[in-house]
Short mmCIF file of N, CA, C and O in Angstrom, two decimals:
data_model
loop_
_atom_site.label_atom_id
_atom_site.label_comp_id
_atom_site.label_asym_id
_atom_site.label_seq_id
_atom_site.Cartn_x
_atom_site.Cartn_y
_atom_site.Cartn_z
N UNK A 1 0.85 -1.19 0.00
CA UNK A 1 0.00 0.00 0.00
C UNK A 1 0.89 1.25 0.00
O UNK A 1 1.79 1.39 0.83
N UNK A 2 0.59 2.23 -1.06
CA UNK A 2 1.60 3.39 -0.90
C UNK A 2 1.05 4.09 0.00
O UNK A 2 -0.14 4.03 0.29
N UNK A 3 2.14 5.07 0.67
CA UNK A 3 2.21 5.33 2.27
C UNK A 3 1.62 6.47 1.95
O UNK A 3 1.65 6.52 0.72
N UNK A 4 0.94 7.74 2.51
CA UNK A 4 0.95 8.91 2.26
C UNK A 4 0.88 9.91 3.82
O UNK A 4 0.31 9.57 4.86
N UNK A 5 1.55 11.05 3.59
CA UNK A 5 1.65 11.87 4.72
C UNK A 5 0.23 12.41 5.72
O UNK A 5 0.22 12.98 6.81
N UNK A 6 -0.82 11.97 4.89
CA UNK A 6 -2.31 12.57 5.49
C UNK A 6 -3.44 12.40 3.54
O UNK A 6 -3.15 12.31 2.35
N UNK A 7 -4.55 12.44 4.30
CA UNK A 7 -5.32 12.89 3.39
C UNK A 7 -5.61 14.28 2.72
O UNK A 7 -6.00 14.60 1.60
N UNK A 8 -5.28 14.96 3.81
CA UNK A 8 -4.73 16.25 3.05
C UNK A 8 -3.53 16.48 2.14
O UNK A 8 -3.60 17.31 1.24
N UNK A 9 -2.53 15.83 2.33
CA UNK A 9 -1.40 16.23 2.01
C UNK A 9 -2.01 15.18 0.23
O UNK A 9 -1.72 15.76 -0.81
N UNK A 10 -2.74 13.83 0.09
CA UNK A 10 -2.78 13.30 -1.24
C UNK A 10 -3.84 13.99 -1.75
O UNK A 10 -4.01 13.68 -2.93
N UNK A 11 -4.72 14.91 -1.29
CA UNK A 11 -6.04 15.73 -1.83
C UNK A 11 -4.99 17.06 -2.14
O UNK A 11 -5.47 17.62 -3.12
N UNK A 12 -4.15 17.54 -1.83
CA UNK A 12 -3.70 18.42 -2.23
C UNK A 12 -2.69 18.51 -3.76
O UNK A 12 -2.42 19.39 -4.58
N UNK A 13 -2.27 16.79 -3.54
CA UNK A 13 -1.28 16.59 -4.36
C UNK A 13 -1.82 16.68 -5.90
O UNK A 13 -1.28 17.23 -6.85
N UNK A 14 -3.12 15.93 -5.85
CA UNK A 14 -3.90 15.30 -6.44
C UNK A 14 -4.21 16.77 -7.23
O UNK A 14 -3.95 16.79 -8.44
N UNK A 15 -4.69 17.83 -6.69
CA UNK A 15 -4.69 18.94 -6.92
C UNK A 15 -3.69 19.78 -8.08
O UNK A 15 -3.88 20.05 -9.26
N UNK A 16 -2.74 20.00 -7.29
CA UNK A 16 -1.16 19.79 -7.98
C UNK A 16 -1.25 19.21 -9.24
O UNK A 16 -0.99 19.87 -10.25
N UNK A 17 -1.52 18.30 -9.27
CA UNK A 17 -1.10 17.33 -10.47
C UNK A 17 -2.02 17.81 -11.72
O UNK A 17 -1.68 17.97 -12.89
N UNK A 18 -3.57 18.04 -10.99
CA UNK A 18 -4.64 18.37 -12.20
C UNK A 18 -4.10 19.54 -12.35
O UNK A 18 -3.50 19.62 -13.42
N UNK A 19 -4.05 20.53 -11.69
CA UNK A 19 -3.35 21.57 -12.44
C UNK A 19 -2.74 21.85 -13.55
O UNK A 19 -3.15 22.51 -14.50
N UNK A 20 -1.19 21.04 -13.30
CA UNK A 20 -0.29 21.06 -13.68
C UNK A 20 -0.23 20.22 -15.05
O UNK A 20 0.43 20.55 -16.03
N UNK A 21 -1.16 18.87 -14.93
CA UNK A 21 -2.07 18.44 -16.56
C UNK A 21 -2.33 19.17 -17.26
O UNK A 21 -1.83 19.24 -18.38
N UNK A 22 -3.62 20.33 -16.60
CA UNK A 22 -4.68 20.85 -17.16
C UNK A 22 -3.30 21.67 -18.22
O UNK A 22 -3.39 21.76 -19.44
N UNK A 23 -2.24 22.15 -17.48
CA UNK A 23 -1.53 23.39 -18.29
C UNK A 23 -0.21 22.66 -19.11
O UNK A 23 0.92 23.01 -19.45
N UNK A 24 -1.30 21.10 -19.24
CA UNK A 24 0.14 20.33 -20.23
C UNK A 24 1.56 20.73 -19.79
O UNK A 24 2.35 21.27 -20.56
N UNK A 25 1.85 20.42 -18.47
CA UNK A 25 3.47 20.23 -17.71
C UNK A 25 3.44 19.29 -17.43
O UNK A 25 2.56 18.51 -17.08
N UNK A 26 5.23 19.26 -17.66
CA UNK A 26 5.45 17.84 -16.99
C UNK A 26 5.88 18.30 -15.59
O UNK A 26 5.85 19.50 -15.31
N UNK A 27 6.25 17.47 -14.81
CA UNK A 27 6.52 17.62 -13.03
C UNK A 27 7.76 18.19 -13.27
O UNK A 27 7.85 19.28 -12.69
N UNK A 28 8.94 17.81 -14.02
CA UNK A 28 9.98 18.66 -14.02
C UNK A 28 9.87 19.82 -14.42
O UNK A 28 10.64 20.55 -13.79
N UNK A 29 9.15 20.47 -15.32
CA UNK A 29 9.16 21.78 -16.16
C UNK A 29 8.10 22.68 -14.61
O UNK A 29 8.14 23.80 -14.09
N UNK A 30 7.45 21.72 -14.45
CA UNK A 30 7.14 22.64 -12.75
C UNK A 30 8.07 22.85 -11.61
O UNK A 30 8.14 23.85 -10.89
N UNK A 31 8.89 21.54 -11.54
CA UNK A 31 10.09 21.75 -11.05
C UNK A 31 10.58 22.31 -10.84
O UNK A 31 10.94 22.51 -9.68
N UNK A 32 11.11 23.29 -12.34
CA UNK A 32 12.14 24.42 -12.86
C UNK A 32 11.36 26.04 -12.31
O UNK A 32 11.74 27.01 -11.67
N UNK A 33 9.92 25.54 -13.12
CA UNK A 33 9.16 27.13 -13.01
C UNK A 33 9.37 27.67 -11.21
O UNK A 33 9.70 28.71 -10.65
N UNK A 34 8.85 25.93 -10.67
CA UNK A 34 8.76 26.57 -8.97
C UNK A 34 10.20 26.89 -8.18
O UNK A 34 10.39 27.66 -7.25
N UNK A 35 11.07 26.09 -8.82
CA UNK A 35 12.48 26.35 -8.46
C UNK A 35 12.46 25.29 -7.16
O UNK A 35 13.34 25.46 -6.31
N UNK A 36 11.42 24.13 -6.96
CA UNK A 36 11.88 23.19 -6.14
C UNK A 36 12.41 21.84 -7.17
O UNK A 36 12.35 21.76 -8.40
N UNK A 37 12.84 21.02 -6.35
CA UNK A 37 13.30 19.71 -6.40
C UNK A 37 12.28 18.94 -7.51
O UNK A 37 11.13 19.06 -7.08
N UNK A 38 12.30 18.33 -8.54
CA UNK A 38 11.27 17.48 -9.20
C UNK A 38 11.26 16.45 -7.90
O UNK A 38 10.09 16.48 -7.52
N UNK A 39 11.85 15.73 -7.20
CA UNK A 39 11.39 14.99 -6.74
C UNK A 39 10.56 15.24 -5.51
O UNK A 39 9.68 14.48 -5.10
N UNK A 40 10.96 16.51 -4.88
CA UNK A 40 9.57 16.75 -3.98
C UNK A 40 8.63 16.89 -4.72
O UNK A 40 7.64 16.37 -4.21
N UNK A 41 8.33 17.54 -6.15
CA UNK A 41 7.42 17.79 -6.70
C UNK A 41 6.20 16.61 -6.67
O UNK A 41 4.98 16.64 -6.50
N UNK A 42 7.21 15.53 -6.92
CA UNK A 42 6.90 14.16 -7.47
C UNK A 42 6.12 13.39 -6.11
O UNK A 42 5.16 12.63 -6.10
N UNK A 43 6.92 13.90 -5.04
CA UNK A 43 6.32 13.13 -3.64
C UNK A 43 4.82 14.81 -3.38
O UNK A 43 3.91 14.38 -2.67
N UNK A 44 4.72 15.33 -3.53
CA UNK A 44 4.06 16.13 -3.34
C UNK A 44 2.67 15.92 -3.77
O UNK A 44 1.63 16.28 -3.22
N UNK A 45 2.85 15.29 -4.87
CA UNK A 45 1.79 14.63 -5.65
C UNK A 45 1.00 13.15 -5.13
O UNK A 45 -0.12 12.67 -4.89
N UNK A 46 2.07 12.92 -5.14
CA UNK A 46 1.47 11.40 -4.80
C UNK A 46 1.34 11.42 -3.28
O UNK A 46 1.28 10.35 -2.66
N UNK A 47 1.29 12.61 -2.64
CA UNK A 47 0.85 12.08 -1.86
C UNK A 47 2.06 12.00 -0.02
O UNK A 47 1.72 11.90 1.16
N UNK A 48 2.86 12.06 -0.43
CA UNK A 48 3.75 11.04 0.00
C UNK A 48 4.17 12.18 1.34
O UNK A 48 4.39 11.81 2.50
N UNK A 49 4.22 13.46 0.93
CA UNK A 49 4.59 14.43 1.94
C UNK A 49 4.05 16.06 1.78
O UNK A 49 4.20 16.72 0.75
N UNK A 50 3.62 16.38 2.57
CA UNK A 50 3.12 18.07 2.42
C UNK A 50 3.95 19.00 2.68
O UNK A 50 4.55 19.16 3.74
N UNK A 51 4.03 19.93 1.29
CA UNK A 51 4.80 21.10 1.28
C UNK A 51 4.12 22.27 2.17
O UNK A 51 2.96 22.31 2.58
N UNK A 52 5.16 23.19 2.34
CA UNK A 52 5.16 23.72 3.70
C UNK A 52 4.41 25.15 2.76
O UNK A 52 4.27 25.01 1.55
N UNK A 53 4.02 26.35 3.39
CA UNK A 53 2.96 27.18 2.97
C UNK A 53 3.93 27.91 2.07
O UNK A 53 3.33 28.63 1.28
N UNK A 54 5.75 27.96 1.89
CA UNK A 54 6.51 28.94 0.96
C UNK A 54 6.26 28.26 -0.36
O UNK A 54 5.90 28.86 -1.38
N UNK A 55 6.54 26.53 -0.24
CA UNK A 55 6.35 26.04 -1.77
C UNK A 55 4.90 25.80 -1.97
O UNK A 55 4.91 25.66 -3.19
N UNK A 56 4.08 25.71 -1.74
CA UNK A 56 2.83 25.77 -1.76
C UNK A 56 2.72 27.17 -2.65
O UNK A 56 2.28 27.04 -3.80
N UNK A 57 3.09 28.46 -2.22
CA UNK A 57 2.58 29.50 -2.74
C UNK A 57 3.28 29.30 -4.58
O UNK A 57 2.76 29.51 -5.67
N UNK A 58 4.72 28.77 -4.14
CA UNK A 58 5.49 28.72 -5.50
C UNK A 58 5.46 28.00 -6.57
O UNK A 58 5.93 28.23 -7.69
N UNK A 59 4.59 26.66 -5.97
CA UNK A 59 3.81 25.57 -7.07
C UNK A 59 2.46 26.75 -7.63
O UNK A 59 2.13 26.56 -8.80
N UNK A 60 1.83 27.70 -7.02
CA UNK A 60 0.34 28.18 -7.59
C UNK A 60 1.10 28.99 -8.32
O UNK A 60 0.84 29.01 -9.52
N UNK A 61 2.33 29.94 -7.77
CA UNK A 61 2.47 31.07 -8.67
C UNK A 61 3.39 29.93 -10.36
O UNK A 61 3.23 30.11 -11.57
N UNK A 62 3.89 29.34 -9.95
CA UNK A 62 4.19 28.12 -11.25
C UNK A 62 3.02 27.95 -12.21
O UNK A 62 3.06 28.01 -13.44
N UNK A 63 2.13 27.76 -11.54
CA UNK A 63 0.87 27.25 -12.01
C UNK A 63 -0.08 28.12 -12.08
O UNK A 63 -1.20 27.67 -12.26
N UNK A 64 0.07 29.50 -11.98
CA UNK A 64 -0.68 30.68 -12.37
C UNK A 64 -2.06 30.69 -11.84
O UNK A 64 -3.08 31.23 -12.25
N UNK A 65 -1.80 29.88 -10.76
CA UNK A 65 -3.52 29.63 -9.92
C UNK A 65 -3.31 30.35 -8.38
O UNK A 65 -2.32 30.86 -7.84
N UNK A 66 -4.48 30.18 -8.00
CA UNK A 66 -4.31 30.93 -6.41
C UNK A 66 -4.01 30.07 -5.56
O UNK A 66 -4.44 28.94 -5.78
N UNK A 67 -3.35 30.25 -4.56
CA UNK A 67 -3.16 29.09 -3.83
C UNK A 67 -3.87 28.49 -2.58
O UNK A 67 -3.59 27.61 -1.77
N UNK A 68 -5.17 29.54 -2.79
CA UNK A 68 -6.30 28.95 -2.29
C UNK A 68 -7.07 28.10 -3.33
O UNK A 68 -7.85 27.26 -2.87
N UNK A 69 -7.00 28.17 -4.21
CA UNK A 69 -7.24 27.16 -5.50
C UNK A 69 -6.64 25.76 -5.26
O UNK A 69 -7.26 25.03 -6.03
N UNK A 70 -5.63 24.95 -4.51
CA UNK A 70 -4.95 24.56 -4.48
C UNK A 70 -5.87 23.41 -3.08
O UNK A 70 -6.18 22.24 -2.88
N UNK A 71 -5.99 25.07 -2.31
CA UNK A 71 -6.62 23.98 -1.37
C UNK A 71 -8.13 24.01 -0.86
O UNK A 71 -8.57 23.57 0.20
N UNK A 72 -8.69 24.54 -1.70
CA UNK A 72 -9.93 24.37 -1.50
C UNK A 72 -10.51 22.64 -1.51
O UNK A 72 -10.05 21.73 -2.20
N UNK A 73 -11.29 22.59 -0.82
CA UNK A 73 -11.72 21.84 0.17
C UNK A 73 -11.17 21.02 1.40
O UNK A 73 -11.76 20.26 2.18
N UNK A 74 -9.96 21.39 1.33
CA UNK A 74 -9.18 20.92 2.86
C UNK A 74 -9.58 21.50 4.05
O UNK A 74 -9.38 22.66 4.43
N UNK A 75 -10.15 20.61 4.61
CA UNK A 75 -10.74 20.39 6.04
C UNK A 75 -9.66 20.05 6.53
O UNK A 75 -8.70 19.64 5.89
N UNK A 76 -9.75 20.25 8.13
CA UNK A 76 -9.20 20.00 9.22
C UNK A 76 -9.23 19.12 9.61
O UNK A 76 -8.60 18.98 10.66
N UNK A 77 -9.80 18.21 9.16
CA UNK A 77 -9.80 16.56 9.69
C UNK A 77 -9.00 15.66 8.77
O UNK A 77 -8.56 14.52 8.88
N UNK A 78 -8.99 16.60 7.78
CA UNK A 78 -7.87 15.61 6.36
C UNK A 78 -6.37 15.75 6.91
O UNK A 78 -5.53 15.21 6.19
N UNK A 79 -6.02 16.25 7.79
CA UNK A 79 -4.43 16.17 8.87
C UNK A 79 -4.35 15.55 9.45
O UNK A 79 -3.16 15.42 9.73
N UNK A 80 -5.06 14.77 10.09
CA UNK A 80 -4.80 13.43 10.69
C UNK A 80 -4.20 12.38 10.11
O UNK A 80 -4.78 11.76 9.22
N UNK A 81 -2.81 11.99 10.56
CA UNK A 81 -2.28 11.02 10.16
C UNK A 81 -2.83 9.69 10.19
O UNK A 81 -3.40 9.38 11.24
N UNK A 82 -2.76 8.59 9.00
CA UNK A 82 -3.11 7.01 9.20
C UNK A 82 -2.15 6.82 9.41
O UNK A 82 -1.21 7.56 9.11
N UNK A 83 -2.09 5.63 10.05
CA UNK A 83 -1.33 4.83 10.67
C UNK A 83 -1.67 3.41 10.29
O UNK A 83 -1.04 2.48 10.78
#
């Protein structure tokens, strides 16, 4: 079973990713635009770990969206870690 940091953190990723489809990128060319790591990009997505509120802002401004766009519908109960 792949592991993920919270349900927030794979509803966000998930997010991320349609975005970043919708504007025909690949994860590296977001990579570059956001000036992080492709491979956080890559765990960011899937899920795997949640970026902190600086790359968060720098994936939307990458992605020319708001970065309340990003997280709209994250509830407070999607932070609870599984175990």
């Amino acid at each position: 079973m792949a592991r993920t940091a919270s349900a927030a953190a794979a509803y966000i990723g998930a997010r991320i990713s349609a975005a970043r489809k919708a504007r025909s990128m690949t994860a590296d060319q977001l990579a570059v635009a956001s000036r992080i790591d492709s491979s956080n990009i890559r765990g960011y997505e899937a899920g795997r770990s949640l970026m902190n509120v600086h790359s968060l802002v720098r994936i939307a401004e990458a992605l020319e969206v708001d970065a309340g766009e990003l997280l709209q519908g994250v509830i407070a109960e999607m932070f609870v870690q599984e175990r």
